[in-house]
DNA sequence: GCGGATCAC
DNA sequence: TATGGTGATCCGC
């Protein structure tokens, strides 16, 4: 009973804090959240420390006002704020029940115990034995363009077409950022030089960088064109280096110097015991520097405690706002409000929040390459909205053609197709269909995509896309074929007819037969691939 | 299974 | 005047 009263006092305190927070929230200017939204997702990127964010947001806001994009964003912002308000009302109700509803008090206390048990399990599963480094190239595309043309080094410059992909640090001082439309960037920085994309160059440089890094870890895991995870544990062992911070820092400094020397690109590194922490760490000291996170559990949790939620990979603008609506700013706040959050969010989201806030993450650094691919697609934005009809359908056809090329390059066939459309009011829709047959050539893609598209007429589109999923490789089919092969004749696994043992003959025949359930089953059995990586989930939760 | 929404880069 | 392309995942229905 005593404990129960203690809890009640705590609840009372929480409720008062929350009410004060809600009152403060009411005072926030209605346009403030929209201004932040329009400022884009990369506001907290490095190189922005010295800019006057308020002023920049004001310029972006007035430059956007009146456009269809603006109106669409305004609508989304309103929906988000309504959602947040609904959750806040829910929370008020929880606090009300906590004050007077004995049954709910008990449930809440039990839930808290359960969560604490879950956290203990998570903590005991912590693997702190690995030395993992996240390598992140600084302003990657921009730094490559500077290597290609030295004159660009001393001027504000960005890379992209219509929308910017990245900006050099000089441009960032003006508030120019990735994902920003060019015309707004020019308002912020009239002298901005904008360079068109040279993706093949960037891919080449990316490979060069990976080649240097591979000397330290052969199994390195590229996370994107400009990011790599590596595991230095073996390297340190092999070179009989001691495992202390000093030594690790030295090795990473050496790696960064080597990358810079060989490729001309500066990188930032995060060093930690898992990928989650390493990723956060590489962002702590950008550009051209490194940050070390201890591998002692206590220090890790201390590090996470003060960390703003947004720094976690996977917590974006929306979830950040939703959390702020509950007065949650840091990972420490997440842990503190854990019971409430277990009511507010779904199981997956909740567990992820708790895990991340404890600084627990995967230690698996392994490149699955293309074998893990779930979908492949192609989409295009039109310079002017296109209405239903021949022109739109010819655009669809060329999308299907390029997609078919991609498929054949990767030896893939697909069992599901979807189209994506964005109307001239920036509303996005997808239409998906599972197929009875595997498809891969442009004609079949176009035929299926066209059916999905025509249903939606009449349309006025600013974007059209096609995406394929339920993929498998043609070669997995070859493997299946070999299994069945005999000396000089091969039975077709579909119709069991004996075929001449000649690759092209068999291939042609099976292409024709590929639409039967039999083959689909065999192919799926052959496929399977590496086991799916699972999060450390413990299902003590939400058994009902 | 489908469609919308969110997220990363 | 004007706001990208590719891929993944989660959630509600």
PDB file of C-alpha atoms in Angstrom, chain A residues 142-337:
ATOM      1  CA  UNK A 142      29.962  18.040 -53.468  1.00  0.00           C
ATOM      2  CA  UNK A 143      33.424  16.927 -52.416  1.00  0.00           C
ATOM      3  CA  UNK A 144      33.749  14.834 -55.575  1.00  0.00           C
ATOM      4  CA  UNK A 145      32.739  17.801 -57.714  1.00  0.00           C
ATOM      5  CA  UNK A 146      35.403  19.837 -55.904  1.00  0.00           C
ATOM      6  CA  UNK A 147      37.966  17.188 -56.822  1.00  0.00           C
ATOM      7  CA  UNK A 148      36.850  17.392 -60.443  1.00  0.00           C
ATOM      8  CA  UNK A 149      37.056  21.177 -60.454  1.00  0.00           C
ATOM      9  CA  UNK A 150      39.252  22.884 -57.877  1.00  0.00           C
ATOM     10  CA  UNK A 151      37.578  26.256 -58.462  1.00  0.00           C
ATOM     11  CA  UNK A 152      34.448  24.973 -56.786  1.00  0.00           C
ATOM     12  CA  UNK A 153      36.293  24.662 -53.479  1.00  0.00           C
ATOM     13  CA  UNK A 154      36.042  28.312 -52.615  1.00  0.00           C
ATOM     14  CA  UNK A 155      32.502  29.077 -53.690  1.00  0.00           C
ATOM     15  CA  UNK A 156      29.115  28.059 -52.334  1.00  0.00           C
ATOM     16  CA  UNK A 157      28.123  25.065 -54.408  1.00  0.00           C
ATOM     17  CA  UNK A 158      25.485  22.376 -54.480  1.00  0.00           C
ATOM     18  CA  UNK A 159      24.869  19.234 -56.517  1.00  0.00           C
ATOM     19  CA  UNK A 160      21.510  18.282 -57.960  1.00  0.00           C
ATOM     20  CA  UNK A 161      18.915  19.036 -60.544  1.00  0.00           C
ATOM     21  CA  UNK A 162      15.794  20.935 -59.541  1.00  0.00           C
ATOM     22  CA  UNK A 163      16.182  19.574 -56.036  1.00  0.00           C
ATOM     23  CA  UNK A 164      19.586  19.595 -54.379  1.00  0.00           C
ATOM     24  CA  UNK A 165      21.241  16.385 -53.256  1.00  0.00           C
ATOM     25  CA  UNK A 166      23.975  17.956 -51.206  1.00  0.00           C
ATOM     26  CA  UNK A 167      25.756  21.264 -50.657  1.00  0.00           C
ATOM     27  CA  UNK A 168      29.342  22.046 -49.779  1.00  0.00           C
ATOM     28  CA  UNK A 169      30.074  23.565 -46.389  1.00  0.00           C
ATOM     29  CA  UNK A 170      30.356  27.050 -47.786  1.00  0.00           C
ATOM     30  CA  UNK A 171      26.805  26.813 -49.163  1.00  0.00           C
ATOM     31  CA  UNK A 172      25.524  25.353 -45.904  1.00  0.00           C
ATOM     32  CA  UNK A 173      26.492  28.591 -44.194  1.00  0.00           C
ATOM     33  CA  UNK A 174      23.694  30.214 -46.209  1.00  0.00           C
ATOM     34  CA  UNK A 175      21.198  27.589 -45.067  1.00  0.00           C
ATOM     35  CA  UNK A 176      21.404  25.629 -48.308  1.00  0.00           C
ATOM     36  CA  UNK A 177      20.689  21.960 -47.628  1.00  0.00           C
ATOM     37  CA  UNK A 178      20.048  18.650 -49.282  1.00  0.00           C
ATOM     38  CA  UNK A 179      16.473  18.056 -50.466  1.00  0.00           C
ATOM     39  CA  UNK A 180      16.009  21.792 -50.940  1.00  0.00           C
ATOM     40  CA  UNK A 181      14.611  22.978 -54.286  1.00  0.00           C
ATOM     41  CA  UNK A 182      17.098  24.930 -56.323  1.00  0.00           C
ATOM     42  CA  UNK A 183      14.991  28.074 -56.581  1.00  0.00           C
ATOM     43  CA  UNK A 184      14.805  28.415 -52.807  1.00  0.00           C
ATOM     44  CA  UNK A 185      18.515  27.753 -52.442  1.00  0.00           C
ATOM     45  CA  UNK A 186      19.129  30.614 -54.874  1.00  0.00           C
ATOM     46  CA  UNK A 187      17.000  32.912 -52.736  1.00  0.00           C
ATOM     47  CA  UNK A 188      19.158  32.030 -49.745  1.00  0.00           C
ATOM     48  CA  UNK A 189      22.387  32.224 -51.703  1.00  0.00           C
ATOM     49  CA  UNK A 190      22.164  34.107 -55.013  1.00  0.00           C
ATOM     50  CA  UNK A 191      25.747  33.201 -55.970  1.00  0.00           C
ATOM     51  CA  UNK A 192      25.190  29.490 -55.493  1.00  0.00           C
ATOM     52  CA  UNK A 193      26.779  27.301 -58.162  1.00  0.00           C
ATOM     53  CA  UNK A 194      24.664  24.257 -58.935  1.00  0.00           C
ATOM     54  CA  UNK A 195      26.341  21.266 -60.548  1.00  0.00           C
ATOM     55  CA  UNK A 196      24.314  18.554 -62.272  1.00  0.00           C
ATOM     56  CA  UNK A 197      24.587  15.011 -60.961  1.00  0.00           C
ATOM     57  CA  UNK A 198      27.337  12.667 -62.138  1.00  0.00           C
ATOM     58  CA  UNK A 199      26.202   9.459 -60.515  1.00  0.00           C
ATOM     59  CA  UNK A 200      28.708   7.164 -62.306  1.00  0.00           C
ATOM     60  CA  UNK A 201      31.549   9.326 -60.985  1.00  0.00           C
ATOM     61  CA  UNK A 202      30.191   9.072 -57.468  1.00  0.00           C
ATOM     62  CA  UNK A 203      29.817   5.318 -57.754  1.00  0.00           C
ATOM     63  CA  UNK A 204      33.424   5.056 -58.945  1.00  0.00           C
ATOM     64  CA  UNK A 205      34.699   7.112 -56.032  1.00  0.00           C
ATOM     65  CA  UNK A 206      32.546   5.147 -53.642  1.00  0.00           C
ATOM     66  CA  UNK A 207      34.206   1.956 -54.824  1.00  0.00           C
ATOM     67  CA  UNK A 208      37.676   3.528 -54.398  1.00  0.00           C
ATOM     68  CA  UNK A 209      36.854   4.409 -50.811  1.00  0.00           C
ATOM     69  CA  UNK A 210      35.531   0.942 -50.096  1.00  0.00           C
ATOM     70  CA  UNK A 211      38.708  -0.555 -51.515  1.00  0.00           C
ATOM     71  CA  UNK A 212      40.780   1.405 -49.004  1.00  0.00           C
ATOM     72  CA  UNK A 213      38.485   0.441 -46.137  1.00  0.00           C
ATOM     73  CA  UNK A 214      38.525  -3.213 -47.169  1.00  0.00           C
ATOM     74  CA  UNK A 215      42.160  -3.392 -46.057  1.00  0.00           C
ATOM     75  CA  UNK A 216      40.860  -3.102 -42.502  1.00  0.00           C
ATOM     76  CA  UNK A 217      37.772  -5.278 -42.833  1.00  0.00           C
ATOM     77  CA  UNK A 218      37.124  -7.536 -45.796  1.00  0.00           C
ATOM     78  CA  UNK A 219      33.489  -7.962 -44.856  1.00  0.00           C
ATOM     79  CA  UNK A 220      32.592  -4.318 -44.786  1.00  0.00           C
ATOM     80  CA  UNK A 221      29.002  -3.392 -45.265  1.00  0.00           C
ATOM     81  CA  UNK A 222      28.111  -0.420 -47.475  1.00  0.00           C
ATOM     82  CA  UNK A 223      24.950   1.209 -46.146  1.00  0.00           C
ATOM     83  CA  UNK A 224      24.582   3.634 -49.037  1.00  0.00           C
ATOM     84  CA  UNK A 225      26.766   5.201 -51.704  1.00  0.00           C
ATOM     85  CA  UNK A 226      28.560   7.330 -49.108  1.00  0.00           C
ATOM     86  CA  UNK A 227      28.315   5.254 -45.932  1.00  0.00           C
ATOM     87  CA  UNK A 228      30.022   2.101 -44.765  1.00  0.00           C
ATOM     88  CA  UNK A 229      29.892   0.040 -41.593  1.00  0.00           C
ATOM     89  CA  UNK A 230      33.000  -1.908 -40.706  1.00  0.00           C
ATOM     90  CA  UNK A 231      34.029  -4.209 -37.911  1.00  0.00           C
ATOM     91  CA  UNK A 232      37.576  -3.577 -36.689  1.00  0.00           C
ATOM     92  CA  UNK A 233      37.617  -6.320 -34.067  1.00  0.00           C
ATOM     93  CA  UNK A 234      39.547  -8.809 -36.178  1.00  0.00           C
ATOM     94  CA  UNK A 235      41.975  -6.186 -37.442  1.00  0.00           C
ATOM     95  CA  UNK A 236      42.848  -5.166 -33.907  1.00  0.00           C
ATOM     96  CA  UNK A 237      43.277  -8.786 -32.875  1.00  0.00           C
ATOM     97  CA  UNK A 238      45.343  -9.663 -35.902  1.00  0.00           C
ATOM     98  CA  UNK A 239      47.746  -6.774 -35.361  1.00  0.00           C
ATOM     99  CA  UNK A 240      47.946  -7.572 -31.674  1.00  0.00           C
ATOM    100  CA  UNK A 241      46.847  -4.103 -30.758  1.00  0.00           C
ATOM    101  CA  UNK A 242      45.423  -3.458 -27.372  1.00  0.00           C
ATOM    102  CA  UNK A 243      41.711  -2.838 -27.224  1.00  0.00           C
ATOM    103  CA  UNK A 244      41.784   0.514 -25.431  1.00  0.00           C
ATOM    104  CA  UNK A 245      40.328   3.749 -26.690  1.00  0.00           C
ATOM    105  CA  UNK A 246      43.681   5.301 -27.544  1.00  0.00           C
ATOM    106  CA  UNK A 247      44.640   2.505 -29.862  1.00  0.00           C
ATOM    107  CA  UNK A 248      41.276   2.313 -31.554  1.00  0.00           C
ATOM    108  CA  UNK A 249      41.227   6.061 -32.079  1.00  0.00           C
ATOM    109  CA  UNK A 250      44.674   5.835 -33.642  1.00  0.00           C
ATOM    110  CA  UNK A 251      43.605   3.111 -36.052  1.00  0.00           C
ATOM    111  CA  UNK A 252      40.535   5.080 -37.114  1.00  0.00           C
ATOM    112  CA  UNK A 253      42.575   8.250 -37.580  1.00  0.00           C
ATOM    113  CA  UNK A 254      44.912   6.237 -39.745  1.00  0.00           C
ATOM    114  CA  UNK A 255      41.955   4.937 -41.760  1.00  0.00           C
ATOM    115  CA  UNK A 256      40.575   8.421 -42.304  1.00  0.00           C
ATOM    116  CA  UNK A 257      43.969   9.744 -43.342  1.00  0.00           C
ATOM    117  CA  UNK A 258      44.458   6.905 -45.756  1.00  0.00           C
ATOM    118  CA  UNK A 259      41.042   7.433 -47.363  1.00  0.00           C
ATOM    119  CA  UNK A 260      41.758  11.143 -47.741  1.00  0.00           C
ATOM    120  CA  UNK A 261      45.226  10.517 -49.124  1.00  0.00           C
ATOM    121  CA  UNK A 262      44.182   7.859 -51.635  1.00  0.00           C
ATOM    122  CA  UNK A 263      40.779   9.164 -52.728  1.00  0.00           C
ATOM    123  CA  UNK A 264      40.811  12.862 -51.814  1.00  0.00           C
ATOM    124  CA  UNK A 265      37.555  12.503 -49.871  1.00  0.00           C
ATOM    125  CA  UNK A 266      37.336  13.380 -46.195  1.00  0.00           C
ATOM    126  CA  UNK A 267      35.198  11.168 -43.990  1.00  0.00           C
ATOM    127  CA  UNK A 268      33.748  11.269 -40.507  1.00  0.00           C
ATOM    128  CA  UNK A 269      33.762   8.193 -38.310  1.00  0.00           C
ATOM    129  CA  UNK A 270      31.791   6.942 -35.367  1.00  0.00           C
ATOM    130  CA  UNK A 271      33.332   4.223 -33.209  1.00  0.00           C
ATOM    131  CA  UNK A 272      31.152   2.146 -30.917  1.00  0.00           C
ATOM    132  CA  UNK A 273      30.108  -1.342 -29.890  1.00  0.00           C
ATOM    133  CA  UNK A 274      27.160  -1.544 -32.286  1.00  0.00           C
ATOM    134  CA  UNK A 275      25.831  -0.047 -35.497  1.00  0.00           C
ATOM    135  CA  UNK A 276      23.200   2.124 -33.850  1.00  0.00           C
ATOM    136  CA  UNK A 277      25.770   3.872 -31.685  1.00  0.00           C
ATOM    137  CA  UNK A 278      28.410   4.050 -34.400  1.00  0.00           C
ATOM    138  CA  UNK A 279      25.952   5.778 -36.706  1.00  0.00           C
ATOM    139  CA  UNK A 280      25.014   8.338 -34.069  1.00  0.00           C
ATOM    140  CA  UNK A 281      28.679   8.830 -33.269  1.00  0.00           C
ATOM    141  CA  UNK A 282      29.738   9.577 -36.846  1.00  0.00           C
ATOM    142  CA  UNK A 283      27.347  12.507 -36.780  1.00  0.00           C
ATOM    143  CA  UNK A 284      28.749  13.955 -33.559  1.00  0.00           C
ATOM    144  CA  UNK A 285      31.870  15.531 -35.014  1.00  0.00           C
ATOM    145  CA  UNK A 286      31.377  16.289 -38.664  1.00  0.00           C
ATOM    146  CA  UNK A 287      33.196  17.009 -40.894  1.00  0.00           C
ATOM    147  CA  UNK A 288      36.540  15.236 -41.098  1.00  0.00           C
ATOM    148  CA  UNK A 289      36.701  13.964 -37.541  1.00  0.00           C
ATOM    149  CA  UNK A 290      35.780  11.001 -35.394  1.00  0.00           C
ATOM    150  CA  UNK A 291      33.892  10.271 -32.208  1.00  0.00           C
ATOM    151  CA  UNK A 292      34.333   7.382 -29.814  1.00  0.00           C
ATOM    152  CA  UNK A 293      31.546   5.891 -27.710  1.00  0.00           C
ATOM    153  CA  UNK A 294      32.693   3.778 -24.787  1.00  0.00           C
ATOM    154  CA  UNK A 295      31.785   0.114 -24.713  1.00  0.00           C
ATOM    155  CA  UNK A 296      30.853   0.193 -21.036  1.00  0.00           C
ATOM    156  CA  UNK A 297      27.131  -0.282 -20.557  1.00  0.00           C
ATOM    157  CA  UNK A 298      26.858   2.405 -17.936  1.00  0.00           C
ATOM    158  CA  UNK A 299      28.601   5.016 -20.068  1.00  0.00           C
ATOM    159  CA  UNK A 300      26.526   4.054 -23.115  1.00  0.00           C
ATOM    160  CA  UNK A 301      23.297   4.657 -21.230  1.00  0.00           C
ATOM    161  CA  UNK A 302      24.654   7.924 -19.921  1.00  0.00           C
ATOM    162  CA  UNK A 303      25.537   8.946 -23.463  1.00  0.00           C
ATOM    163  CA  UNK A 304      22.052   8.130 -24.714  1.00  0.00           C
ATOM    164  CA  UNK A 305      20.301   9.865 -21.846  1.00  0.00           C
ATOM    165  CA  UNK A 306      20.886  13.407 -23.053  1.00  0.00           C
ATOM    166  CA  UNK A 307      20.580  12.573 -26.734  1.00  0.00           C
ATOM    167  CA  UNK A 308      17.688  14.244 -28.622  1.00  0.00           C
ATOM    168  CA  UNK A 309      15.357  11.566 -29.999  1.00  0.00           C
ATOM    169  CA  UNK A 310      15.829  12.845 -33.549  1.00  0.00           C
ATOM    170  CA  UNK A 311      19.460  11.709 -33.570  1.00  0.00           C
ATOM    171  CA  UNK A 312      18.335   8.100 -33.692  1.00  0.00           C
ATOM    172  CA  UNK A 313      18.192   6.485 -37.074  1.00  0.00           C
ATOM    173  CA  UNK A 314      14.515   5.850 -37.710  1.00  0.00           C
ATOM    174  CA  UNK A 315      13.110   8.697 -35.624  1.00  0.00           C
ATOM    175  CA  UNK A 316      12.183  11.270 -38.216  1.00  0.00           C
ATOM    176  CA  UNK A 317      10.322  14.549 -38.238  1.00  0.00           C
ATOM    177  CA  UNK A 318       6.927  13.029 -37.497  1.00  0.00           C
ATOM    178  CA  UNK A 319       7.837  10.725 -34.630  1.00  0.00           C
ATOM    179  CA  UNK A 320       9.970  13.508 -33.202  1.00  0.00           C
ATOM    180  CA  UNK A 321       6.938  15.801 -33.179  1.00  0.00           C
ATOM    181  CA  UNK A 322       4.720  13.103 -31.711  1.00  0.00           C
ATOM    182  CA  UNK A 323       7.200  12.596 -28.902  1.00  0.00           C
ATOM    183  CA  UNK A 324       7.575  16.326 -28.334  1.00  0.00           C
ATOM    184  CA  UNK A 325       3.794  16.413 -27.997  1.00  0.00           C
ATOM    185  CA  UNK A 326       4.286  14.197 -24.953  1.00  0.00           C
ATOM    186  CA  UNK A 327       7.077  16.435 -23.655  1.00  0.00           C
ATOM    187  CA  UNK A 328       9.673  13.855 -24.658  1.00  0.00           C
ATOM    188  CA  UNK A 329      12.837  15.413 -26.020  1.00  0.00           C
ATOM    189  CA  UNK A 330      15.623  12.968 -25.239  1.00  0.00           C
ATOM    190  CA  UNK A 331      16.203   9.234 -25.028  1.00  0.00           C
ATOM    191  CA  UNK A 332      16.309   9.676 -21.277  1.00  0.00           C
ATOM    192  CA  UNK A 333      12.776  11.062 -21.472  1.00  0.00           C
ATOM    193  CA  UNK A 334      11.745   7.959 -23.418  1.00  0.00           C
ATOM    194  CA  UNK A 335      12.988   5.679 -20.667  1.00  0.00           C
ATOM    195  CA  UNK A 336      11.404   7.865 -18.043  1.00  0.00           C
ATOM    196  CA  UNK A 337       7.998   7.807 -19.798  1.00  0.00           C
TER     197      UNK A 337
END
